[in-house]
Short mmCIF file of C-alpha atoms in Angstrom, two decimals:
data_model
loop_
_atom_site.label_atom_id
_atom_site.label_comp_id
_atom_site.label_asym_id
_atom_site.label_seq_id
_atom_site.Cartn_x
_atom_site.Cartn_y
_atom_site.Cartn_z
CA UNK A 1 74.35 -124.85 143.55
CA UNK A 2 76.16 -122.88 140.93
CA UNK A 3 73.11 -123.12 138.68
CA UNK A 4 70.86 -121.69 141.38
CA UNK A 5 73.14 -118.74 141.96
CA UNK A 6 73.22 -117.97 138.26
CA UNK A 7 69.40 -117.88 138.06
CA UNK A 8 69.18 -115.61 141.06
CA UNK A 9 71.79 -113.26 139.62
CA UNK A 10 69.97 -113.12 136.26
CA UNK A 11 66.67 -112.44 138.05
CA UNK A 12 68.20 -109.57 139.96
CA UNK A 13 69.62 -108.17 136.78
CA UNK A 14 66.36 -108.44 134.79
CA UNK A 15 64.07 -107.34 137.57
CA UNK A 16 64.67 -103.57 137.35
CA UNK A 17 64.43 -103.62 133.54
CA UNK A 18 61.04 -105.31 133.61
CA UNK A 19 59.81 -102.84 136.19
CA UNK A 20 60.68 -99.84 133.97
CA UNK A 21 58.58 -101.12 131.04
CA UNK A 22 55.50 -102.00 133.08
CA UNK A 23 54.28 -98.39 133.52
CA UNK A 24 51.74 -96.67 131.11
CA UNK A 25 53.53 -94.80 128.34
CA UNK A 26 52.40 -91.22 127.52
CA UNK A 27 51.73 -90.13 123.95
CA UNK A 28 54.00 -87.64 122.28
CA UNK A 29 51.25 -85.04 122.34
CA UNK A 30 50.83 -85.53 126.10
CA UNK A 31 54.53 -85.27 126.65
CA UNK A 32 54.67 -82.01 124.67
CA UNK A 33 51.83 -80.46 126.63
CA UNK A 34 48.62 -78.60 125.70
CA UNK A 35 48.62 -76.61 122.47
CA UNK A 36 49.16 -72.86 122.69
CA UNK A 37 45.96 -70.81 122.34
CA UNK A 38 45.35 -69.05 119.04
CA UNK A 39 44.74 -65.31 118.70
CA UNK A 40 41.02 -65.94 118.45
CA UNK A 41 41.09 -67.83 121.79
CA UNK A 42 42.75 -65.01 123.66
CA UNK A 43 40.29 -63.20 125.89
CA UNK A 44 38.89 -60.11 124.18
CA UNK A 45 38.47 -56.76 125.85
CA UNK A 46 35.11 -55.01 126.22
CA UNK A 47 33.37 -54.14 122.93
CA UNK A 48 33.43 -50.46 121.88
CA UNK A 49 30.41 -48.84 120.23
CA UNK A 50 30.63 -47.29 116.79
CA UNK A 51 29.91 -43.87 118.29
CA UNK A 52 32.82 -44.26 120.70
CA UNK A 53 35.13 -45.33 117.87
CA UNK A 54 34.15 -42.28 115.86
CA UNK A 55 34.78 -40.05 118.87
CA UNK A 56 38.22 -41.54 119.39
CA UNK A 57 39.09 -41.19 115.71
CA UNK A 58 37.98 -37.57 115.73
CA UNK A 59 40.07 -36.79 118.82
CA UNK A 60 43.06 -38.44 117.15
CA UNK A 61 42.59 -36.23 114.08
CA UNK A 62 41.30 -38.86 111.69
CA UNK A 63 38.70 -37.81 109.10
CA UNK A 64 36.22 -39.91 107.19
CA UNK A 65 36.13 -39.92 103.39
CA UNK A 66 32.87 -38.02 103.53
CA UNK A 67 34.43 -35.31 105.70
CA UNK A 68 37.46 -34.99 103.41
CA UNK A 69 35.22 -34.80 100.33
CA UNK A 70 33.03 -32.16 101.98
CA UNK A 71 36.05 -30.01 102.84
CA UNK A 72 37.40 -30.25 99.29
CA UNK A 73 34.00 -29.34 97.86
CA UNK A 74 33.77 -26.32 100.17
CA UNK A 75 37.26 -25.14 99.18
CA UNK A 76 36.47 -25.52 95.49
CA UNK A 77 33.17 -23.67 95.88
CA UNK A 78 34.96 -20.84 97.69
CA UNK A 79 37.57 -20.62 94.95
CA UNK A 80 34.98 -20.56 92.17
CA UNK A 81 32.86 -17.99 94.00
CA UNK A 82 35.87 -15.67 94.29
CA UNK A 83 36.43 -15.98 90.55
CA UNK A 84 32.76 -15.19 89.85
CA UNK A 85 32.93 -12.10 92.04
CA UNK A 86 36.04 -10.93 90.20
CA UNK A 87 34.20 -11.50 86.92
CA UNK A 88 31.34 -9.28 88.09
CA UNK A 89 33.71 -6.63 89.42
CA UNK A 90 35.20 -6.31 85.93
CA UNK A 91 31.66 -5.68 84.56
CA UNK A 92 29.94 -4.04 87.49
CA UNK A 93 28.93 -0.95 85.48
CA UNK A 94 27.07 -3.17 82.99
CA UNK A 95 25.42 -5.10 85.79
CA UNK A 96 24.28 -1.87 87.44
CA UNK A 97 22.90 -0.61 84.15
CA UNK A 98 20.99 -3.88 83.79
CA UNK A 99 19.27 -3.52 87.16
CA UNK A 100 18.60 0.21 86.61
CA UNK A 101 17.00 -0.45 83.22
CA UNK A 102 14.93 -3.23 84.75
CA UNK A 103 13.60 -0.86 87.42
CA UNK A 104 12.62 1.61 84.71
CA UNK A 105 10.86 -1.16 82.82
CA UNK A 106 8.92 -2.21 85.92
CA UNK A 107 7.79 1.38 86.50
CA UNK A 108 6.60 1.65 82.90
CA UNK A 109 4.74 -1.67 83.04
CA UNK A 110 3.06 -0.64 86.30
CA UNK A 111 2.02 2.70 84.81
CA UNK A 112 0.72 1.28 81.54
CA UNK A 113 -1.08 -1.64 83.20
CA UNK A 114 -3.14 0.90 85.17
CA UNK A 115 -4.06 2.67 81.93
CA UNK A 116 -5.03 -0.56 80.19
CA UNK A 117 -7.33 -1.61 83.01
CA UNK A 118 -9.11 1.77 83.25
CA UNK A 119 -9.44 2.40 79.50
CA UNK A 120 -12.81 2.20 77.76
CA UNK A 121 -11.25 -0.30 75.39
CA UNK A 122 -8.56 -2.15 77.39
CA UNK A 123 -7.43 -4.24 74.44
CA UNK A 124 -6.96 -1.21 72.22
CA UNK A 125 -5.00 0.56 74.98
CA UNK A 126 -2.83 -2.52 75.46
CA UNK A 127 -2.10 -2.80 71.76
CA UNK A 128 -0.51 0.64 71.79
CA UNK A 129 2.20 -0.09 74.36
CA UNK A 130 2.00 -3.73 75.45
CA UNK A 131 4.07 -5.22 72.65
CA UNK A 132 6.88 -2.72 73.11
CA UNK A 133 7.03 -3.41 76.84
CA UNK A 134 7.15 -7.14 76.18
CA UNK A 135 10.08 -6.66 73.81
CA UNK A 136 11.94 -4.60 76.39
CA UNK A 137 11.47 -7.36 78.96
CA UNK A 138 12.90 -9.92 76.53
CA UNK A 139 15.83 -7.62 75.81
CA UNK A 140 16.59 -7.44 79.53
CA UNK A 141 16.68 -11.23 79.69
CA UNK A 142 19.04 -11.34 76.72
CA UNK A 143 21.32 -8.78 78.34
CA UNK A 144 21.52 -10.87 81.51
CA UNK A 145 22.32 -13.97 79.46
CA UNK A 146 25.07 -12.06 77.69
CA UNK A 147 26.62 -10.78 80.91
CA UNK A 148 26.43 -14.13 82.70
CA UNK A 149 27.23 -16.23 79.64
CA UNK A 150 23.78 -17.81 79.94
CA UNK A 151 24.01 -18.29 83.69
CA UNK A 152 27.48 -19.85 83.79
CA UNK A 153 29.16 -16.80 85.36
CA UNK A 154 28.17 -14.82 88.43
CA UNK A 155 28.03 -17.40 91.23
CA UNK A 156 25.82 -16.41 94.15
CA UNK A 157 25.14 -12.99 92.62
CA UNK A 158 23.69 -14.66 89.56
CA UNK A 159 21.41 -16.66 91.85
CA UNK A 160 20.14 -13.37 93.30
CA UNK A 161 19.56 -11.93 89.84
CA UNK A 162 17.59 -15.03 88.88
CA UNK A 163 15.23 -14.21 91.77
CA UNK A 164 14.36 -11.02 89.86
CA UNK A 165 14.49 -12.16 86.25
CA UNK A 166 12.51 -15.37 86.50
CA UNK A 167 9.45 -13.51 87.84
CA UNK A 168 10.10 -10.84 85.22
CA UNK A 169 9.93 -13.50 82.51
CA UNK A 170 6.62 -14.71 83.94
CA UNK A 171 5.37 -11.12 84.07
CA UNK A 172 6.34 -10.61 80.44
CA UNK A 173 4.29 -13.66 79.50
CA UNK A 174 1.31 -12.36 81.49
CA UNK A 175 1.18 -8.91 79.87
CA UNK A 176 -2.36 -8.17 78.81
CA UNK A 177 -5.27 -5.68 79.04
CA UNK A 178 -6.40 -7.00 82.45
CA UNK A 179 -2.97 -7.28 84.07
CA UNK A 180 -3.56 -4.24 86.29
CA UNK A 181 -6.57 -5.95 87.89
CA UNK A 182 -4.66 -9.13 88.77
CA UNK A 183 -3.98 -9.40 92.51
CA UNK A 184 -0.65 -11.14 91.82
CA UNK A 185 0.62 -8.22 89.73
CA UNK A 186 1.56 -5.99 92.68
CA UNK A 187 3.16 -8.92 94.48
CA UNK A 188 5.25 -9.76 91.41
CA UNK A 189 6.52 -6.18 91.19
CA UNK A 190 7.41 -6.25 94.88
CA UNK A 191 9.33 -9.55 94.54
CA UNK A 192 11.32 -8.35 91.53
CA UNK A 193 12.24 -5.03 93.12
CA UNK A 194 13.35 -6.72 96.35
CA UNK A 195 15.64 -9.03 94.37
CA UNK A 196 17.06 -6.05 92.48
CA UNK A 197 17.80 -4.36 95.81
CA UNK A 198 19.63 -7.48 96.97
CA UNK A 199 21.61 -7.71 93.72
CA UNK A 200 22.68 -4.06 93.90
CA UNK A 201 23.83 -4.55 97.50
CA UNK A 202 25.94 -7.47 96.25
CA UNK A 203 27.45 -5.22 93.56
CA UNK A 204 28.45 -2.68 96.21
CA UNK A 205 30.03 -5.36 98.37
CA UNK A 206 31.99 -6.70 95.40
CA UNK A 207 33.19 -3.21 94.46
CA UNK A 208 34.49 -2.63 98.00
CA UNK A 209 36.21 -6.03 98.27
CA UNK A 210 39.89 -5.21 97.74
CA UNK A 211 40.86 -8.89 97.61
CA UNK A 212 39.12 -9.22 94.25
CA UNK A 213 41.33 -8.68 91.20
CA UNK A 214 39.03 -7.58 88.41
CA UNK A 215 41.83 -7.54 85.83
CA UNK A 216 41.90 -11.34 85.91
CA UNK A 217 38.58 -11.20 84.05
CA UNK A 218 39.22 -8.14 81.93
CA UNK A 219 36.01 -6.86 80.40
CA UNK A 220 35.71 -7.83 76.75
CA UNK A 221 32.69 -5.70 75.87
CA UNK A 222 33.68 -2.50 74.07
CA UNK A 223 37.10 -3.79 72.98
CA UNK A 224 35.81 -4.59 69.51
CA UNK A 225 35.37 -0.90 68.76
CA UNK A 226 38.86 -0.16 69.98
CA UNK A 227 40.24 -2.89 67.75
CA UNK A 228 38.38 -1.38 64.81
CA UNK A 229 39.93 1.97 65.53
CA UNK A 230 43.37 0.37 65.71
CA UNK A 231 42.76 -1.35 62.39
CA UNK A 232 41.81 1.95 60.78
CA UNK A 233 44.91 3.54 62.22
CA UNK A 234 47.05 0.71 60.89
CA UNK A 235 45.39 1.05 57.49
CA UNK A 236 46.45 4.67 57.41
CA UNK A 237 50.06 3.88 58.26
CA UNK A 238 51.21 2.99 54.70
CA UNK A 239 50.40 6.56 53.59
CA UNK A 240 52.18 8.12 56.56
CA UNK A 241 55.54 9.65 55.66
CA UNK A 242 54.91 9.50 51.93
CA UNK A 243 55.35 12.75 50.00
CA UNK A 244 52.05 14.06 48.80
CA UNK A 245 51.80 14.01 45.03
CA UNK A 246 51.08 17.17 43.16
CA UNK A 247 47.63 17.64 41.87
CA UNK A 248 47.22 17.00 38.20
CA UNK A 249 47.27 19.99 35.99
CA UNK A 250 49.44 21.94 38.41
#
């Protein structure tokens, strides 16, 4: 009897323990729960076009590298152009003389070309004046090179002058007995004169521009003579203040 009671008591004691172990055990991963989604798994918003992105950047004040570079280039060009205009303003009298002499040359070429073409012996007529006119044209080119330092100085005004002097160079190369009969001759004269008009208008604008400081590019031409005069004056200084010696024999 006592034995039976002991078995029953042990069964009651063990029963609940056995029942707890009989269920299916969950893995640690299952107990922890599903993994958190990564950034890439988070739902993305609607895609924005490149044009829309550019519009938003522009409204926000952002600039592309190309826009920044373009602005810098424009500022530099403006600065250099101002310096070129000041350079011309310091030499505007020489520039005006250049264009005036070129007009005179064109008038002489036009006049002589008519004589060459109508002469009984065109070649003989050309030989009398053609070479001298050709030399004058070359001298005009040299003068422009000197003023502009071979095209380095002058900016936009130099570009205008090139519109006159390049055709002039071609005209100089075409000088000949039959030039007056060439249909392109009159057109060349017209082109050169129009460019000279444009250049002279630019000179006037530069002269009137009070923001230009010509002294920054003080004119060098003509100073050499002044220096020579100063040197002569300095050479005379050692004799100044010295008592004049008596003439021999007196």
